[in-house]
PDB file of C-alpha atoms in Angstrom:
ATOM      1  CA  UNK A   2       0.000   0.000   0.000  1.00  0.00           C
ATOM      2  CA  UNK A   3       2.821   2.578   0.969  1.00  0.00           C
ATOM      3  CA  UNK A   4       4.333   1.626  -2.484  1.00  0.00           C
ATOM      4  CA  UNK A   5       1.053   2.309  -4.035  1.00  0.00           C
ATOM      5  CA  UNK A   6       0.882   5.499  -2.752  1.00  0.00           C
ATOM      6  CA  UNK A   7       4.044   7.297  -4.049  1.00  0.00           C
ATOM      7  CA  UNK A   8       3.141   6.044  -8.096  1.00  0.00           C
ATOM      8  CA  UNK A   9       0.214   8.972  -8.057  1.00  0.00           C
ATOM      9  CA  UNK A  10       2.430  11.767  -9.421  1.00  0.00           C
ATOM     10  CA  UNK A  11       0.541  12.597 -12.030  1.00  0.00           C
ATOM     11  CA  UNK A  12      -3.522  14.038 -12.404  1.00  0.00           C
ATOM     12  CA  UNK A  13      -5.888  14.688 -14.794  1.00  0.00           C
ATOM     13  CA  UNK A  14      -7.729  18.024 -14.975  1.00  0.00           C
ATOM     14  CA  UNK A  15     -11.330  17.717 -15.243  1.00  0.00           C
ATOM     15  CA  UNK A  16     -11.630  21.108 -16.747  1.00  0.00           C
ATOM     16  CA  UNK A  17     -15.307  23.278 -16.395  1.00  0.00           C
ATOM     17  CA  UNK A  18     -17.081  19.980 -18.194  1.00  0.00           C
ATOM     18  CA  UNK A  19     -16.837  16.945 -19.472  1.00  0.00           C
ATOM     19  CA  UNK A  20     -19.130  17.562 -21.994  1.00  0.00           C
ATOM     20  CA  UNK A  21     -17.848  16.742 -25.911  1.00  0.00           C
ATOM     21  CA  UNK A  22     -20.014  19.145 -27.857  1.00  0.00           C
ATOM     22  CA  UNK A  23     -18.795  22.108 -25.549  1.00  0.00           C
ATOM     23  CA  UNK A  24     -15.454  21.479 -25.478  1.00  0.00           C
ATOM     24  CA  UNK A  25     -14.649  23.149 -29.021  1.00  0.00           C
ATOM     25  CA  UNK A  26     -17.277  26.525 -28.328  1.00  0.00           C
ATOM     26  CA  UNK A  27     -15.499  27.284 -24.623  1.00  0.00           C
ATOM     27  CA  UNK A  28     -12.491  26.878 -26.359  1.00  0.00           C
ATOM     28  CA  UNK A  29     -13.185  29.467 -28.726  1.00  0.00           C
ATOM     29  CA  UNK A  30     -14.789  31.934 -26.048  1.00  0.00           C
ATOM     30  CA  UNK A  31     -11.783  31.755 -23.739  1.00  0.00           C
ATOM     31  CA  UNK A  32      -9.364  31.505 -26.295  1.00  0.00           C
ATOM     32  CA  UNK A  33     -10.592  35.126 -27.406  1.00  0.00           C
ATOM     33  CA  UNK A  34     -11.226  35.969 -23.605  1.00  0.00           C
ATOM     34  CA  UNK A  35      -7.397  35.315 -23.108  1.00  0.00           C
ATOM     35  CA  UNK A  36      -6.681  37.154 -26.288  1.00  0.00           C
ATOM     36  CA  UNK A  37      -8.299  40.711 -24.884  1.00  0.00           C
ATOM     37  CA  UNK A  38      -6.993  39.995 -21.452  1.00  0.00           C
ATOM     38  CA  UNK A  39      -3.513  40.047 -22.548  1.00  0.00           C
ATOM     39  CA  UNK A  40      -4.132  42.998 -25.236  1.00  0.00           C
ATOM     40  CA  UNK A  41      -5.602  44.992 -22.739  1.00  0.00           C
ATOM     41  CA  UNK A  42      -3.268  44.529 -19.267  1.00  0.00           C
ATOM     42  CA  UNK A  43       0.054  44.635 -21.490  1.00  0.00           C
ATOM     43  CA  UNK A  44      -1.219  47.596 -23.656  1.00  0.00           C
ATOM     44  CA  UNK A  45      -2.137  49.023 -20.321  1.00  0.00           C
ATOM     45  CA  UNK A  46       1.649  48.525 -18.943  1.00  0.00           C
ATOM     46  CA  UNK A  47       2.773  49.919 -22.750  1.00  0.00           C
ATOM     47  CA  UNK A  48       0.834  53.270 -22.548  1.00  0.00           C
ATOM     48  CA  UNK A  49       2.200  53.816 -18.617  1.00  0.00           C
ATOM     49  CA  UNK A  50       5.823  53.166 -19.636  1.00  0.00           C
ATOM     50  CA  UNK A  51       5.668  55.360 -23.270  1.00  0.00           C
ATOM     51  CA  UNK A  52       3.111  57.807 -22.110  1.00  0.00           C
ATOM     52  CA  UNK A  53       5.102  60.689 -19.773  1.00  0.00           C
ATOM     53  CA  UNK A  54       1.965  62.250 -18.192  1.00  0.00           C
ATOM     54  CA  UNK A  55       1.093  58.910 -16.491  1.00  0.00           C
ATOM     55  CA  UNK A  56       4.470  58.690 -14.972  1.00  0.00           C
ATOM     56  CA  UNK A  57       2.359  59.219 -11.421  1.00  0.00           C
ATOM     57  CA  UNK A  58       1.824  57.012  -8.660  1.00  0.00           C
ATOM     58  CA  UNK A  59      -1.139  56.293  -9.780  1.00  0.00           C
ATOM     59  CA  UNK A  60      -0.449  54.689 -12.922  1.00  0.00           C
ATOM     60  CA  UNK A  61       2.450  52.988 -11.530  1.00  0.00           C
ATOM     61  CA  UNK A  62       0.646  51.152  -9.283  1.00  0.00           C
ATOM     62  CA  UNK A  63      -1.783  50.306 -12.348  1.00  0.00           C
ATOM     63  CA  UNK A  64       0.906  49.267 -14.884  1.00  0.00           C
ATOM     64  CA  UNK A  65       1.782  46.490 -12.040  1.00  0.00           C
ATOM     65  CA  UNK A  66      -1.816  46.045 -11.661  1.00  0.00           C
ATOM     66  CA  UNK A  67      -2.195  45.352 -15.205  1.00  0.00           C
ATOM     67  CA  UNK A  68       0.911  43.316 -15.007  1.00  0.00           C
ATOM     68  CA  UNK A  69      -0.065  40.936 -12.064  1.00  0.00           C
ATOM     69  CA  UNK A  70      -3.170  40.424 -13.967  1.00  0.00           C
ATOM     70  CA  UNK A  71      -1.576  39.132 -16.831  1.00  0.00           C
ATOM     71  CA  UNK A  72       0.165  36.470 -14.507  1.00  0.00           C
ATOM     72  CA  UNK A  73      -2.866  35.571 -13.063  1.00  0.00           C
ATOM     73  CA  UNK A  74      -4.963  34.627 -16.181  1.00  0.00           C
ATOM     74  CA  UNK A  75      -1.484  33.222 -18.266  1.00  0.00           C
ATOM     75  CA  UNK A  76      -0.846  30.958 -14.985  1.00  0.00           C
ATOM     76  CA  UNK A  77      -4.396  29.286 -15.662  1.00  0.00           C
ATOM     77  CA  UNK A  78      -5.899  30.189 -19.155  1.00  0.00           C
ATOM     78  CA  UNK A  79      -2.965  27.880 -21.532  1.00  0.00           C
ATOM     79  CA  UNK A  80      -3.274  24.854 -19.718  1.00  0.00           C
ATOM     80  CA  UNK A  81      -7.283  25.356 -19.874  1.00  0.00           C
ATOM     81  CA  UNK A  82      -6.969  25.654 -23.557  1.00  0.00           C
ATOM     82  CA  UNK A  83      -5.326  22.829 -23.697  1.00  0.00           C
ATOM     83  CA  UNK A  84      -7.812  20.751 -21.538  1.00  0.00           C
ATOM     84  CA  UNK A  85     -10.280  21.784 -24.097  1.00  0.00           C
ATOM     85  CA  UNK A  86      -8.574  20.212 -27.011  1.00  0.00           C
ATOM     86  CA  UNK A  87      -6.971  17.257 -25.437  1.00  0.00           C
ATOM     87  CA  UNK A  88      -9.581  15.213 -23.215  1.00  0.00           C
ATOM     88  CA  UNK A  89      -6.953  13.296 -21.825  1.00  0.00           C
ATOM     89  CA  UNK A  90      -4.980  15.860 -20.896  1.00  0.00           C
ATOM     90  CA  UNK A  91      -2.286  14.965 -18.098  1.00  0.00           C
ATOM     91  CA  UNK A  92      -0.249  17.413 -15.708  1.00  0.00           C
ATOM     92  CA  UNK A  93       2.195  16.002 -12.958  1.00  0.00           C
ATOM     93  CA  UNK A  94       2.442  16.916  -9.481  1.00  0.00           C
ATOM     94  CA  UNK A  95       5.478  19.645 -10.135  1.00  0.00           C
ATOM     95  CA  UNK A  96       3.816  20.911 -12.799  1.00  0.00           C
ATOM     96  CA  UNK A  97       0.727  21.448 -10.426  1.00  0.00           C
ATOM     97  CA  UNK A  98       2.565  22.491  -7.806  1.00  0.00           C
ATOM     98  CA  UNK A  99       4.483  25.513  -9.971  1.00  0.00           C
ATOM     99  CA  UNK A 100       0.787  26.417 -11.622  1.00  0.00           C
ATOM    100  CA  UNK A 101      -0.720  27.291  -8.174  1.00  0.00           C
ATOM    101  CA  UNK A 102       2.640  28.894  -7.081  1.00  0.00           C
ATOM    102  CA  UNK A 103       2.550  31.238 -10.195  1.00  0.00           C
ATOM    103  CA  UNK A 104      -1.386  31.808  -9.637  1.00  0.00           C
ATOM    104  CA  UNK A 105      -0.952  32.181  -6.035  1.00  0.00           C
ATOM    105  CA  UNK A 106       2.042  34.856  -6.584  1.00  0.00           C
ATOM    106  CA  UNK A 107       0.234  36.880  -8.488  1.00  0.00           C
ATOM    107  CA  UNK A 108      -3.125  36.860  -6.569  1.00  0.00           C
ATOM    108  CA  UNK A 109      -1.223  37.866  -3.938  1.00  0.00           C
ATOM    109  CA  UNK A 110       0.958  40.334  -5.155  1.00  0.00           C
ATOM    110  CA  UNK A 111      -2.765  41.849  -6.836  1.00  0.00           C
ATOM    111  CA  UNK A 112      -4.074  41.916  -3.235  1.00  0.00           C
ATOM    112  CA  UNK A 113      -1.110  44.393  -2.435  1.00  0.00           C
ATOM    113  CA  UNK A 114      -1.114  46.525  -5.357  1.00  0.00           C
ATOM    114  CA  UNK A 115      -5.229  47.088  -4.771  1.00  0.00           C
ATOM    115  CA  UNK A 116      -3.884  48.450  -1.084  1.00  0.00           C
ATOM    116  CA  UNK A 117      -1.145  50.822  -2.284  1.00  0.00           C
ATOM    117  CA  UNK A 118      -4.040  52.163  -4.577  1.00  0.00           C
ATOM    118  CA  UNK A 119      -6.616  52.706  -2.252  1.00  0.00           C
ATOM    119  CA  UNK A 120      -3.618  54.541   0.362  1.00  0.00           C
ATOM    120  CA  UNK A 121      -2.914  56.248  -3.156  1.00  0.00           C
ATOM    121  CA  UNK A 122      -6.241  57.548  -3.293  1.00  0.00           C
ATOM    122  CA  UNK A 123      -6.808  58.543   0.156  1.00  0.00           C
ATOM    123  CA  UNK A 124      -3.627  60.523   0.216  1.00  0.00           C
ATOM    124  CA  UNK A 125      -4.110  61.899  -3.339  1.00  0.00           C
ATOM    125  CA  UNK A 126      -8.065  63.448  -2.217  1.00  0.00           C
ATOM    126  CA  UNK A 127      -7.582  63.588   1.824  1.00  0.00           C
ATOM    127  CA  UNK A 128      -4.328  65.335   1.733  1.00  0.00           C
ATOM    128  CA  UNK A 129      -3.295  66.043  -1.966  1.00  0.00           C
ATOM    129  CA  UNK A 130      -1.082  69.259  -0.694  1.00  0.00           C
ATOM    130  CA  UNK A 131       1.083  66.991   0.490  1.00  0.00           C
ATOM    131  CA  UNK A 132       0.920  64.451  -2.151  1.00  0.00           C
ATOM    132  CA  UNK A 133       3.886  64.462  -3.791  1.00  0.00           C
ATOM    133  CA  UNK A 134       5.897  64.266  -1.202  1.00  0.00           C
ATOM    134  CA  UNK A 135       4.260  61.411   0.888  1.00  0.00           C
ATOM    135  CA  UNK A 136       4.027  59.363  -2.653  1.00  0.00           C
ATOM    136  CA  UNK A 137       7.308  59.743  -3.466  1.00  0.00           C
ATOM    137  CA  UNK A 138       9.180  57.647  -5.405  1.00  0.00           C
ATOM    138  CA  UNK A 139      10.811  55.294  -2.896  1.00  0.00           C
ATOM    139  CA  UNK A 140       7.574  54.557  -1.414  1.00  0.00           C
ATOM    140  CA  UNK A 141       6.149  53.577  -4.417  1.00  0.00           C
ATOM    141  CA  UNK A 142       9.189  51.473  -5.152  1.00  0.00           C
ATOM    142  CA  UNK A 143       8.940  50.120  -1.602  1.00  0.00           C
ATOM    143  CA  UNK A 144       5.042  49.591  -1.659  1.00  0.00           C
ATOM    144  CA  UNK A 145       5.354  47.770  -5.242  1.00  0.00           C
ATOM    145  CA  UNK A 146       8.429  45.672  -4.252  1.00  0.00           C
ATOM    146  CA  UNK A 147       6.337  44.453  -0.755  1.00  0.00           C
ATOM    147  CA  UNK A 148       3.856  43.265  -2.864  1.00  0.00           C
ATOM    148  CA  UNK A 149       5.791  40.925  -5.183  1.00  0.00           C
ATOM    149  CA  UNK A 150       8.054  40.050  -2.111  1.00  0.00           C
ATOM    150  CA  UNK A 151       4.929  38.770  -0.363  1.00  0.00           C
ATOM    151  CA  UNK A 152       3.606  37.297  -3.431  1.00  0.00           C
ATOM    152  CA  UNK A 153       6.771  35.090  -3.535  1.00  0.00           C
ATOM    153  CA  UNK A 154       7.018  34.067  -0.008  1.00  0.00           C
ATOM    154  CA  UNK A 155       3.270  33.440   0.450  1.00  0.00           C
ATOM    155  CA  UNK A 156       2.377  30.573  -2.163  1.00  0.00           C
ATOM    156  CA  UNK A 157       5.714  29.008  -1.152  1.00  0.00           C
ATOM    157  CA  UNK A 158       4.420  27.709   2.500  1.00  0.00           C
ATOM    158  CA  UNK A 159       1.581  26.056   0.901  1.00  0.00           C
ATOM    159  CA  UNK A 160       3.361  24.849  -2.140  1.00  0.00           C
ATOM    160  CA  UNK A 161       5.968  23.300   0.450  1.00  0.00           C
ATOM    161  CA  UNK A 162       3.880  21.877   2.695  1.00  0.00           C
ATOM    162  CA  UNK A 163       2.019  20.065  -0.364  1.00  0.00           C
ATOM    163  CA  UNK A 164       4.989  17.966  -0.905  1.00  0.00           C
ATOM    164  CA  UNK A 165       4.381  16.242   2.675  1.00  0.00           C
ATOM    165  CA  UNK A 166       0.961  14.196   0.644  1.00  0.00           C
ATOM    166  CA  UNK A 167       0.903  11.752  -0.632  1.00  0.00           C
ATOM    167  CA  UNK A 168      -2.211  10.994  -3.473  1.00  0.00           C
ATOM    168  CA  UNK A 169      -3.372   6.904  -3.786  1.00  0.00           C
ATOM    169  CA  UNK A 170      -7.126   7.590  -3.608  1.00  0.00           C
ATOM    170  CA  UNK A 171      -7.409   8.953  -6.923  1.00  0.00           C
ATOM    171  CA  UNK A 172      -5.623  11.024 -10.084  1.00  0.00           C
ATOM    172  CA  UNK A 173      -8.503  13.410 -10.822  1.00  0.00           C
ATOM    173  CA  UNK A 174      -8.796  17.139  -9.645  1.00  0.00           C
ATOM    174  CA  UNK A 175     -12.251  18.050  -9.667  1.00  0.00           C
ATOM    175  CA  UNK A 176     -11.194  21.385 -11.264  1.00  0.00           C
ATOM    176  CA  UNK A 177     -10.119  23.507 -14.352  1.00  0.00           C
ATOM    177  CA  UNK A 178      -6.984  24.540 -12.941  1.00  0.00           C
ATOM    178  CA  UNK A 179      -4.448  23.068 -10.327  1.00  0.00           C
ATOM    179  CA  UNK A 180      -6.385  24.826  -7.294  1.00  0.00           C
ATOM    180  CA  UNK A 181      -4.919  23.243  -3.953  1.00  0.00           C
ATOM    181  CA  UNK A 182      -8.472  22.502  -2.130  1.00  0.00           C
ATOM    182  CA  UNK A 183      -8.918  20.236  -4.421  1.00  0.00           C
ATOM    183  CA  UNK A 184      -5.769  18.301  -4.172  1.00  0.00           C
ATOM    184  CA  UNK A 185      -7.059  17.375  -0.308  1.00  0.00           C
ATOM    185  CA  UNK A 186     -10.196  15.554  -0.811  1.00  0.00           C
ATOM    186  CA  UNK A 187      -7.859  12.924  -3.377  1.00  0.00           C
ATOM    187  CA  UNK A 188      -5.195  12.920  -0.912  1.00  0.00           C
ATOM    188  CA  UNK A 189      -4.072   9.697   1.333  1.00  0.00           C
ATOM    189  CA  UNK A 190      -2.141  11.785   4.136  1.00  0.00           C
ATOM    190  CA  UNK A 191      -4.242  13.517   6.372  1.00  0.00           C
ATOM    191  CA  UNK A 192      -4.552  17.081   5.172  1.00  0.00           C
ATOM    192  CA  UNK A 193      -5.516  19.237   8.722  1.00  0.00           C
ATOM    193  CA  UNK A 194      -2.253  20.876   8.398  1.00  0.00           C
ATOM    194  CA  UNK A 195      -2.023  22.334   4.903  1.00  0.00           C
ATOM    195  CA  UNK A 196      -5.900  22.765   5.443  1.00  0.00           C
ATOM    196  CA  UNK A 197      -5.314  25.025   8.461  1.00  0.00           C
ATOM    197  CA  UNK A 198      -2.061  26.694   6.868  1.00  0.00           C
ATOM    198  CA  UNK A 199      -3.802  27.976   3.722  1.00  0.00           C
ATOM    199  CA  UNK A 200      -6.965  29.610   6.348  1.00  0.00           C
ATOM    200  CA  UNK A 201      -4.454  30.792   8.170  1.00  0.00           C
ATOM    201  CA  UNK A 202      -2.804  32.187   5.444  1.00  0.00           C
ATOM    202  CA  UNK A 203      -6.164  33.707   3.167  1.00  0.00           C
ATOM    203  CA  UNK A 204      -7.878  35.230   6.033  1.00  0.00           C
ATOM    204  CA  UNK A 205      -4.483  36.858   8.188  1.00  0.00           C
ATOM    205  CA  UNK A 206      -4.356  38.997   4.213  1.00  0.00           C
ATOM    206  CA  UNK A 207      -7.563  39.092   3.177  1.00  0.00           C
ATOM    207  CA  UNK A 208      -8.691  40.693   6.502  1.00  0.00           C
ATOM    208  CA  UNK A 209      -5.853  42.814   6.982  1.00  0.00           C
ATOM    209  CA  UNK A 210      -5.987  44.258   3.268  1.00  0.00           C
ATOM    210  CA  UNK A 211      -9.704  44.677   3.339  1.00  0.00           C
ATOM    211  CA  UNK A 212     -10.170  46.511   6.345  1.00  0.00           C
ATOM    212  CA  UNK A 213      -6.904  49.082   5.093  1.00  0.00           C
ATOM    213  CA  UNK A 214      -8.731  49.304   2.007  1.00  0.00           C
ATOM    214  CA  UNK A 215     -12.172  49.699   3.479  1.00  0.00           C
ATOM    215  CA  UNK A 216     -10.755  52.656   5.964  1.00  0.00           C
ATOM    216  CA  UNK A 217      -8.864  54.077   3.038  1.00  0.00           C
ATOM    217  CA  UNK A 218     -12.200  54.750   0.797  1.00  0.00           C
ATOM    218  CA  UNK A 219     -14.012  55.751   4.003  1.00  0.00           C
ATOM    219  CA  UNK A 220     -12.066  58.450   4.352  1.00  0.00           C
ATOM    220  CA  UNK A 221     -12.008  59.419   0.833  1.00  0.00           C
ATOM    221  CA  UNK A 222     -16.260  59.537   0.341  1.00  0.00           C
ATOM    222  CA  UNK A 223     -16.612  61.823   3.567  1.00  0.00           C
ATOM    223  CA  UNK A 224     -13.691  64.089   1.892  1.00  0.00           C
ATOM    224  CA  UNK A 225     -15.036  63.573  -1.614  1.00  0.00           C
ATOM    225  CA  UNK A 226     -19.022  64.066  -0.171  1.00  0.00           C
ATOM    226  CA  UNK A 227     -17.153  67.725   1.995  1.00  0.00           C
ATOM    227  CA  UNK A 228     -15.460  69.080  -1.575  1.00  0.00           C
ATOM    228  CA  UNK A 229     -17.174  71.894  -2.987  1.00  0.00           C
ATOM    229  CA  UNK A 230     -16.091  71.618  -6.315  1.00  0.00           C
ATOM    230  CA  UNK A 231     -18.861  69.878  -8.083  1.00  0.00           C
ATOM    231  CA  UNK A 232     -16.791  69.198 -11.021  1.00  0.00           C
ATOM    232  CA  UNK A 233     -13.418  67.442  -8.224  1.00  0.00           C
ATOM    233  CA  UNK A 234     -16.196  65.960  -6.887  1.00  0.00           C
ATOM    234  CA  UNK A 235     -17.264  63.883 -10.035  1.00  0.00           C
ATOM    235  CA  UNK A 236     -13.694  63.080 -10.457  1.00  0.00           C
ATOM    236  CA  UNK A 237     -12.830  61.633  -7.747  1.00  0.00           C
ATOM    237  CA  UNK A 238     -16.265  59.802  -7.244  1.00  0.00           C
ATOM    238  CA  UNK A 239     -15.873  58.076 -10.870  1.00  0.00           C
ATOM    239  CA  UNK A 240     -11.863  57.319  -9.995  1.00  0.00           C
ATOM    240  CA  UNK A 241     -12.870  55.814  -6.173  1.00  0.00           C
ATOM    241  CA  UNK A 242     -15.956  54.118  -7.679  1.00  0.00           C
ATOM    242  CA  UNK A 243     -13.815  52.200 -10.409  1.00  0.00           C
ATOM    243  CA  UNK A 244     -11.166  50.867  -7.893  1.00  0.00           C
ATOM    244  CA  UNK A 245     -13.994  50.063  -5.545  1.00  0.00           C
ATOM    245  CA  UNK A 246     -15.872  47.944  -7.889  1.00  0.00           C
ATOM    246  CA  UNK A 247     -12.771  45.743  -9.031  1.00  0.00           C
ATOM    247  CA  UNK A 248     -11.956  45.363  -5.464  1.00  0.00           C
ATOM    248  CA  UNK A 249     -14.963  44.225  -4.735  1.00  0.00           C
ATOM    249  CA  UNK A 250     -15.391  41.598  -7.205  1.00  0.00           C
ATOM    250  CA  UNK A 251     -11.930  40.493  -6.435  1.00  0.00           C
ATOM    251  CA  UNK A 252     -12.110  40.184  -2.554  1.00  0.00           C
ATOM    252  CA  UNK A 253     -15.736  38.783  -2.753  1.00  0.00           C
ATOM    253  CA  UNK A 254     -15.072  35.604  -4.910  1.00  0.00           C
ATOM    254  CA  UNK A 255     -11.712  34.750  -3.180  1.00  0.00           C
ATOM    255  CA  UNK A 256     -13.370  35.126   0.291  1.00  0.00           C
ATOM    256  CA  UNK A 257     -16.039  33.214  -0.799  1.00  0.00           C
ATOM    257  CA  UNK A 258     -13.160  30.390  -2.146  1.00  0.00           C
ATOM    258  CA  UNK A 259     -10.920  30.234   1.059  1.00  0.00           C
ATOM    259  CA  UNK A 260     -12.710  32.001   3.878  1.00  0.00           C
ATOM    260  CA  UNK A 261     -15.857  30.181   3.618  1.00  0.00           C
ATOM    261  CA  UNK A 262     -16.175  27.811   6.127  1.00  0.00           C
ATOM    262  CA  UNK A 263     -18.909  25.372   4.664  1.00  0.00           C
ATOM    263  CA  UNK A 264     -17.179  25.593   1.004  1.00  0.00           C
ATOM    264  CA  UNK A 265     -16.578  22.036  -0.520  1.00  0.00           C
ATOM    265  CA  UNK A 266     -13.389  21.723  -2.892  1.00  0.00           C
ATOM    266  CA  UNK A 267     -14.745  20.364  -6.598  1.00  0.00           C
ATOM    267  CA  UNK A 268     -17.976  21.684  -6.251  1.00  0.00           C
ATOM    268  CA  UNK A 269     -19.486  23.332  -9.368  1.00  0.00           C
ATOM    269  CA  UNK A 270     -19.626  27.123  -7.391  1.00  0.00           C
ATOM    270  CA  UNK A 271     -15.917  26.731  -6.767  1.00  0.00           C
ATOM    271  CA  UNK A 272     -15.309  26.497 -10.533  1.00  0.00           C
ATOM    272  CA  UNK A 273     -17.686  29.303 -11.334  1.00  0.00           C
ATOM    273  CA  UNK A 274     -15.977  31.393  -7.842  1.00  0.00           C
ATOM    274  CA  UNK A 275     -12.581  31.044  -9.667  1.00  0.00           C
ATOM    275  CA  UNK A 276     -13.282  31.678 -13.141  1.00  0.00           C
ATOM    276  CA  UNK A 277     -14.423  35.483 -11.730  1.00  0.00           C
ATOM    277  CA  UNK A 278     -10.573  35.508 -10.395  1.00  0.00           C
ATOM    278  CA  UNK A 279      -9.000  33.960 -12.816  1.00  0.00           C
ATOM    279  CA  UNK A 280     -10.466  34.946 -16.090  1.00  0.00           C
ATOM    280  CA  UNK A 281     -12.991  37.209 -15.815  1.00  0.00           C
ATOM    281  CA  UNK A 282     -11.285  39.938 -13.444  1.00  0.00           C
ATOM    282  CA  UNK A 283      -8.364  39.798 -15.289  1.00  0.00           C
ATOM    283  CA  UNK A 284     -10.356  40.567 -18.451  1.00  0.00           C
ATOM    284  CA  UNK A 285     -12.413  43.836 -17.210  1.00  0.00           C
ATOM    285  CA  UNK A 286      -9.539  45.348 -15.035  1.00  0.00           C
ATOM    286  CA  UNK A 287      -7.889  47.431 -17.744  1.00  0.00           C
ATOM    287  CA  UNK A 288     -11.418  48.374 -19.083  1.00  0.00           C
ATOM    288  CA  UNK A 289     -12.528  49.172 -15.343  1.00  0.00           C
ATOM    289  CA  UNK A 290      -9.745  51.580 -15.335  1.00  0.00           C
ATOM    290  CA  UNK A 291      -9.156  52.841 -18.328  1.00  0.00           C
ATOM    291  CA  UNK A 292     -12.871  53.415 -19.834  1.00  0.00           C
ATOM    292  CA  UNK A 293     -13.302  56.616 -18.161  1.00  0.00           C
ATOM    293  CA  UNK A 294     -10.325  57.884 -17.109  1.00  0.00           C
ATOM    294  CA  UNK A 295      -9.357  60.800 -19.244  1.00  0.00           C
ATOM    295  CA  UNK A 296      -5.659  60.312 -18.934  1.00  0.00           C
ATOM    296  CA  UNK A 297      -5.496  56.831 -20.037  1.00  0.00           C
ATOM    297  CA  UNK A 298      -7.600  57.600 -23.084  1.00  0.00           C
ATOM    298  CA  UNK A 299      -5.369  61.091 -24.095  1.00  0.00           C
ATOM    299  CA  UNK A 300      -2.518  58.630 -23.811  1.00  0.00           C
ATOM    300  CA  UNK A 301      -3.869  56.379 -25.653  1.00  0.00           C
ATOM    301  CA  UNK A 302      -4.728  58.848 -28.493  1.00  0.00           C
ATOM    302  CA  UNK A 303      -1.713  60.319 -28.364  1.00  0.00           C
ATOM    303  CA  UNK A 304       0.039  56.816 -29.180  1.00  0.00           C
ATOM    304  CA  UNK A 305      -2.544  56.267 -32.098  1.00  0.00           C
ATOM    305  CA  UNK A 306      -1.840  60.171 -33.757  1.00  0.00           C
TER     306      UNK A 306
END
């Protein structure tokens, strides 16, 4: 039996369905989903870096946005492709191990960026006198680096401590994508630990980061609802009201994923849960951001003339 249990080192996706005659269609919608994810988020980074008048904080921190994004959906969108043309599609156990670790980074490292914003914001409308010198440039170097420095150590705890399972009962992740959860219910070692390190883990950042970011745009509505100007008014509401809405569509779906105390790995809802963070944010980000911001779209027309 022991010997048994070390030959499962490799796993089949089950992908979003099993289903022949949708296999070739959801190729063809995420296939062009993936397509306008990455032509948005790196076109995004491209106008920051040519464009002088968004060399700001603000952009800064979006160009990284924009660039963790990309991450994100390229860490889970090929390999879903793929499932969609090969059935019997096969990924071993380092493979899944470095797909989570590159999703994972990036989530994380997202989760970080979305704070510096939201302090970006409250400093930029709460005290802009003062703004360029508390946003200086070492801070945003220091805020941006943070985030990728906690990205990297993060997903590596979990990642580690998924090497200590072993996998006999069966080769099949109930999933798209090599989410962890998943990996417990098929493993033969008793899975408490990582169970209780990845809780540990989502809810110490997620409720730390929420709460600085809820604060953050607290203070910026009762300073945007006190300005006089009716005109800095609107622009700040439609800037605060586009970070808020990504944020909350972001926080919401991974709280619901790894905070949720009643949530079942390999359940339908879990696939649907992580498609919203792994496709479908990824995809409306740049367009959240960009859409109506004026100095995005002057960039962007000054690139095109």
């Amino acid at each position: 039996m022991e010997g048994n249990r070390t030959l499962l080192t490799e796993f089949v996706l089950r992908g979003i369905t099993d289903r022949p005659e949708l296999q070739v269609p959801l190729f063809l919608v995420f296939f062009f989903i993936y397509i306008v994810t990455m032509v948005g988020n790196l076109g995004l980074i491209f106008l920051v870096w040519k464009d002088t008048h968004l060399h700001t904080p603000m952009y800064l921190f979006l160009g990284n946005l924009a660039f963790a994004d990309a991450c994100t959906s390229s860490s889970v969108t090929p390999k879903m492709l793929m499932k969609f043309l090969n059935e019997n599609d096969m990924i071993s156990l380092g493979e899944c191990s470095a797909q989570y670790y590159f999703f994972c980074f990036s989530a994380t490292a997202e989760i970080f960026l979305l704070v510096a914003m939201a302090y970006d914001r409250y400093v930029a409308i709460c005290n802009p006198l003062h703004y360029a010198v508390v946003m200086s440039k070492r801070l945003c170097t220091v805020l941006i680096s943070m985030s990728y420095i906690i990205g990297f150590i993060n997903p590596a705890l979990n990642v580690g401590l998924l090497f200590r399972l072993t996998f006999c009962k069966s080769n099949v992740i109930e999933h798209f994508y090599c989410e962890i959860l998943p990996l417990y219910t098929i493993s033969c070692t008793d899975p408490s630990l990582n169970a209780l390190m990845i809780f540990i883990c989502a809810s110490s950042i997620q409720i730390s980061t929420s709460v600085t970011i809820v604060v953050s745009y607290a203070r910026v509505l009762f300073a945007v609802l006190n300005m006089k100007s009716k005109k800095g008014r609107k622009k700040a509401f439609f800037t605060c009201s586009a970070h808020l809405f990504s944020v909350s569509l972001f926080y919401g779906t991974l709280l619901f994923m790894y905070m949720s105390p009643g949530s079942a790995p390999g359940k339908q809802q879990d696939k649907i849960y992580s498609l919203f963070y792994t496709v479908v944010i990824p995809l409306l980000n740049p367009f959240i951001y960009s859409l109506r911001n004026k100095e995005v779209l002057g960039a962007l027309k000054r690139f095109i003339k």
